[in-house]
XYZ file of C-alpha atoms in Angstrom:
341
model
C 106.418 -2.613 146.880
C 103.528 -0.143 146.585
C 100.050 -0.643 147.920
C 97.480 -2.574 145.945
C 94.852 -0.256 144.475
C 91.459 -1.611 145.515
C 87.984 -0.791 144.301
C 84.622 -1.601 145.865
C 81.354 -2.006 143.989
C 78.146 -2.381 146.002
C 77.642 -0.012 148.943
C 74.802 -1.687 150.814
C 74.884 -3.269 154.263
C 77.859 -5.502 153.504
C 79.534 -2.946 151.250
C 79.976 -0.487 154.086
C 81.783 -3.109 156.166
C 84.013 -4.034 153.230
C 84.873 -0.347 152.792
C 85.930 -0.033 156.424
C 88.068 -3.167 156.345
C 89.686 -2.328 153.003
C 90.748 1.012 154.455
C 92.252 -0.783 157.454
C 94.048 -3.567 155.543
C 97.815 -3.137 155.424
C 99.253 -2.988 151.921
C 95.901 -2.034 150.373
C 94.517 1.380 149.397
C 90.815 1.803 148.664
C 90.913 4.250 145.738
C 87.330 4.309 144.402
C 83.820 2.981 145.037
C 80.760 2.386 142.852
C 77.057 1.651 143.138
C 74.260 2.235 140.649
C 71.845 2.913 143.533
C 73.904 5.570 145.286
C 75.683 5.625 148.629
C 73.038 5.249 151.380
C 75.559 4.743 154.197
C 78.002 7.470 153.205
C 80.748 4.987 152.424
C 82.468 7.044 149.729
C 83.542 9.921 151.933
C 86.109 11.761 149.869
C 86.742 8.856 147.500
C 85.817 8.987 143.802
C 82.276 7.626 143.420
C 80.989 5.953 140.247
C 77.680 4.473 139.151
C 78.982 1.362 137.392
C 81.758 -1.184 136.996
C 83.130 0.228 133.733
C 83.885 3.563 135.386
C 85.515 1.761 138.302
C 87.696 -0.187 135.886
C 88.633 2.976 134.030
C 89.751 4.584 137.297
C 92.563 2.017 137.512
C 92.448 -0.713 140.151
C 94.411 -3.897 140.877
C 91.660 -5.700 142.787
C 87.942 -5.284 143.430
C 85.526 -6.342 146.135
C 82.138 -7.024 144.537
C 79.251 -6.671 147.013
C 76.387 -6.053 144.580
C 73.146 -8.101 144.777
C 73.583 -11.773 143.867
C 71.761 -11.391 140.560
C 74.454 -8.956 139.376
C 77.496 -11.029 140.365
C 77.886 -12.613 136.951
C 77.576 -9.403 134.948
C 79.920 -7.395 137.146
C 82.366 -10.263 137.685
C 82.722 -11.034 133.974
C 83.433 -7.366 133.233
C 86.174 -7.361 135.863
C 87.649 -10.614 134.536
C 87.676 -9.213 131.001
C 89.580 -6.195 132.332
C 92.146 -8.451 134.034
C 91.263 -7.418 137.588
C 91.508 -9.779 140.573
C 88.093 -10.000 142.214
C 86.309 -11.279 145.297
C 82.508 -11.536 145.077
C 80.212 -11.870 148.050
C 78.598 -15.267 148.503
C 76.927 -16.997 146.803
C 79.109 -16.886 143.717
C 76.098 -16.300 141.444
C 72.340 -16.769 141.272
C 72.627 -19.795 138.945
C 75.037 -22.670 138.487
C 75.588 -21.661 134.868
C 76.502 -18.135 135.926
C 78.877 -19.430 138.575
C 80.484 -21.726 136.009
C 81.059 -18.820 133.638
C 82.614 -16.753 136.414
C 84.951 -19.519 137.583
C 86.018 -20.251 134.008
C 86.614 -16.559 133.213
C 88.969 -15.968 136.127
C 90.781 -19.300 135.861
C 91.359 -18.990 132.114
C 93.006 -15.586 132.607
C 95.137 -16.620 135.578
C 93.320 -14.151 137.824
C 92.471 -14.478 141.496
C 88.756 -15.150 141.767
C 87.465 -15.504 145.320
C 84.085 -15.861 147.012
C 83.316 -14.220 150.345
C 82.337 -17.210 152.462
C 83.260 -15.397 155.654
C 82.563 -18.229 158.112
C 85.784 -19.965 157.103
C 87.623 -17.071 158.731
C 85.776 -17.236 162.040
C 88.429 -17.925 164.710
C 86.365 -20.702 166.309
C 86.093 -22.585 163.013
C 89.717 -21.880 162.097
C 90.803 -23.425 165.391
C 88.353 -26.306 165.015
C 89.633 -27.187 161.551
C 93.233 -27.173 162.754
C 92.324 -29.514 165.627
C 90.428 -31.861 163.303
C 93.428 -32.011 160.959
C 95.649 -32.907 163.917
C 93.313 -35.767 164.792
C 92.140 -34.387 168.134
C 88.671 -35.869 167.562
C 89.782 -39.087 165.928
C 87.377 -40.285 163.255
C 84.674 -37.723 162.530
C 81.109 -39.070 162.411
C 78.863 -36.044 161.934
C 78.821 -32.287 161.328
C 75.623 -30.529 162.378
C 74.865 -26.811 162.022
C 72.134 -24.483 163.266
C 71.780 -21.010 161.736
C 68.613 -19.310 162.887
C 67.406 -15.783 163.529
C 64.990 -12.990 162.608
C 64.289 -12.047 158.990
C 66.931 -9.734 157.445
C 65.073 -7.085 155.448
C 68.229 -6.430 153.383
C 67.758 -9.712 151.467
C 65.283 -9.667 148.597
C 66.719 -11.621 145.675
C 67.403 -15.086 147.137
C 65.971 -17.432 149.738
C 67.406 -18.705 152.980
C 69.267 -21.582 151.274
C 71.466 -19.373 149.103
C 71.838 -16.531 151.584
C 72.396 -18.405 154.857
C 72.552 -22.098 153.986
C 75.560 -21.599 151.725
C 77.557 -20.603 154.814
C 76.935 -24.010 156.353
C 77.426 -25.948 153.126
C 80.812 -24.326 152.589
C 82.082 -24.581 156.152
C 80.997 -28.225 156.427
C 82.800 -29.317 153.268
C 85.826 -27.248 154.344
C 85.977 -28.669 157.867
C 85.626 -32.225 156.569
C 87.882 -31.697 153.530
C 85.273 -33.562 151.491
C 82.562 -32.677 148.982
C 78.883 -33.514 149.369
C 77.753 -36.878 148.010
C 73.986 -36.494 148.563
C 71.411 -34.214 150.179
C 67.798 -34.480 151.286
C 65.985 -31.273 152.202
C 62.652 -29.827 153.204
C 61.728 -26.158 153.085
C 58.764 -23.945 153.885
C 57.737 -20.383 153.072
C 55.943 -18.548 155.865
C 56.827 -14.873 155.403
C 54.827 -14.266 152.236
C 57.916 -13.797 150.097
C 58.745 -15.566 146.855
C 61.633 -17.566 148.310
C 61.884 -20.198 151.035
C 62.613 -18.981 154.550
C 63.144 -22.231 156.482
C 65.313 -25.253 155.704
C 65.923 -28.634 157.302
C 68.499 -30.681 155.393
C 70.489 -33.864 155.838
C 73.408 -34.991 153.760
C 76.366 -37.278 153.384
C 79.865 -36.329 152.303
C 82.051 -38.325 149.973
C 84.191 -39.455 152.929
C 81.155 -40.877 154.754
C 80.543 -38.081 157.286
C 76.832 -37.350 157.731
C 75.541 -33.797 157.998
C 72.527 -31.962 159.370
C 71.549 -28.328 158.776
C 68.767 -26.221 160.308
C 68.494 -22.781 158.728
C 65.748 -20.178 158.983
C 64.745 -16.513 159.052
C 61.747 -17.153 161.291
C 63.246 -17.598 164.742
C 63.194 -14.770 167.338
C 66.441 -16.147 168.758
C 69.710 -15.868 166.883
C 72.166 -18.744 166.891
C 75.123 -19.827 164.795
C 76.293 -23.245 165.975
C 78.479 -25.927 164.443
C 78.828 -29.261 166.257
C 81.334 -31.868 165.090
C 81.023 -35.303 166.688
C 83.609 -38.057 166.473
C 85.122 -40.996 168.275
C 86.676 -38.899 171.074
C 83.787 -36.532 171.757
C 82.345 -33.370 170.248
C 83.520 -29.884 169.387
C 80.945 -27.084 169.545
C 81.747 -23.811 167.772
C 79.599 -20.749 168.449
C 80.440 -18.418 165.590
C 78.471 -15.518 167.079
C 80.886 -15.333 170.005
C 83.801 -17.186 168.338
C 83.880 -19.651 171.262
C 85.038 -23.245 170.845
C 84.194 -25.912 173.415
C 85.337 -29.537 173.574
C 83.043 -32.150 175.132
C 85.289 -35.108 175.843
C 84.153 -38.724 175.973
C 84.541 -39.891 179.565
C 86.850 -42.591 180.821
C 85.469 -42.772 184.368
C 82.399 -44.923 184.912
C 79.478 -43.587 187.005
C 78.294 -45.986 189.739
C 75.239 -43.879 190.647
C 72.684 -45.466 188.324
C 70.137 -42.641 188.239
C 72.840 -40.112 187.329
C 74.351 -42.439 184.745
C 70.978 -42.940 183.095
C 70.325 -39.205 182.987
C 73.741 -37.912 181.929
C 75.109 -40.764 179.880
C 77.874 -43.163 180.756
C 80.507 -41.580 178.501
C 80.341 -37.963 179.692
C 83.788 -36.535 180.320
C 85.487 -33.182 180.805
C 84.073 -30.076 179.130
C 86.721 -27.538 178.114
C 86.158 -24.066 176.711
C 89.261 -23.494 174.634
C 91.235 -20.257 174.665
C 91.762 -18.975 171.122
C 92.861 -15.700 169.592
C 89.905 -13.777 168.160
C 90.304 -11.509 165.129
C 87.495 -10.060 163.028
C 86.713 -12.634 160.298
C 86.180 -9.976 157.618
C 89.677 -8.601 158.204
C 91.212 -12.068 157.939
C 89.226 -12.686 154.749
C 90.521 -9.495 153.130
C 94.084 -10.281 154.182
C 93.755 -13.678 152.495
C 92.491 -12.009 149.313
C 95.319 -9.476 149.421
C 97.929 -12.191 149.855
C 96.487 -14.241 146.991
C 96.681 -11.198 144.713
C 100.266 -10.525 145.775
C 101.180 -14.161 145.083
C 99.576 -13.958 141.639
C 101.695 -10.870 140.921
C 104.845 -12.643 142.067
C 105.136 -10.549 145.213
C 105.327 -11.742 148.812
C 104.887 -10.331 152.292
C 107.781 -11.185 154.611
C 105.644 -10.737 157.722
C 103.029 -13.253 156.572
C 102.547 -15.863 159.292
C 102.761 -19.579 158.452
C 99.399 -21.237 158.027
C 97.599 -18.031 157.040
C 94.104 -18.740 155.725
C 93.741 -18.963 151.977
C 90.901 -17.711 149.816
C 87.683 -19.518 148.969
C 88.142 -20.070 145.244
C 85.362 -19.544 142.727
C 85.486 -23.260 141.943
C 84.777 -23.979 145.613
C 82.040 -21.360 145.579
C 80.533 -23.073 142.548
C 80.522 -26.430 144.337
C 78.701 -24.819 147.259
C 76.101 -23.369 144.901
C 75.587 -26.808 143.340
C 74.752 -28.240 146.761
C 72.393 -25.339 147.494
C 70.592 -25.928 144.202
C 70.402 -29.654 144.976
C 68.718 -28.836 148.300
C 66.164 -26.730 146.445
C 65.432 -29.548 143.997
C 65.272 -32.098 146.820
C 62.696 -30.015 148.652
C 60.605 -29.412 145.550
C 60.629 -33.043 144.413
C 60.663 -34.675 147.869
C 63.593 -36.950 147.087
C 67.272 -37.414 147.856
C 69.606 -35.796 145.321
C 72.939 -37.433 144.567
C 75.451 -34.741 143.645
C 77.694 -37.056 141.640
C 74.819 -37.869 139.313
């Protein structure tokens, strides 16, 4: 079995990381790169460099990583689908729901692998957390709350904080809970003088009854990436910056010292920082894409470990975009949006 011939289009901040990982991924050979705006980070090296997707297609590739600006996802993705090439696009899937729908339909109708790069699913802390939730370690889950805050990223110009950062939390929440969003209520503000919103506070409810809370902004001088899942047996806290997972257990020992009990809570139990293996999420994401392409071609990898993470499908990426758009509408119209309507 020969290596899969991979192409990369989009050589910006994320593109350079994709180039590095593609060159390190076993069973994959990065054979050409493309970007209409040049190669500012020197990603190409000695590889063939092209200005557009048609030239990349003509070079001959089995799979492509698409890291162009969001507004170009649909155009580039549809060209790749038409050429019969398995593709992963960076998140969000597209700038509009209609564009995302066309992309998902194009890849599905041709039996091609279409993936979206929602990288947080591959964070080791969240991978471990999801496995523990599926085993029932937390019992019934009540709430999933996320905080994603930090300084403004100058690389983002074509979308606001909901589509760039909030889509991470929308996707990982639905994935952890194995349930789609039922409703959302959001508020946003714009303080940086840009066209798009730069701060979001949103609440929601999933179809299985779990409630959600999301704080997202580009205005904070501190950077944090936290996911807290609370249930009948306690809470899990995942820090995806450090890939640490901590379990706060509900206590079973009563506290007789009243002032301490009032301050700390009567159900406080053991706090355990869990030991988990930590691999770079981007590498795991590309391995999942590679394996999906191999499966679509009827090939397998004998060394593939059981339980290896799968891709984020374009249909899942489209659902995430629908929730993001609903948050935008909710903020603009000051009302709760029911997704099923």
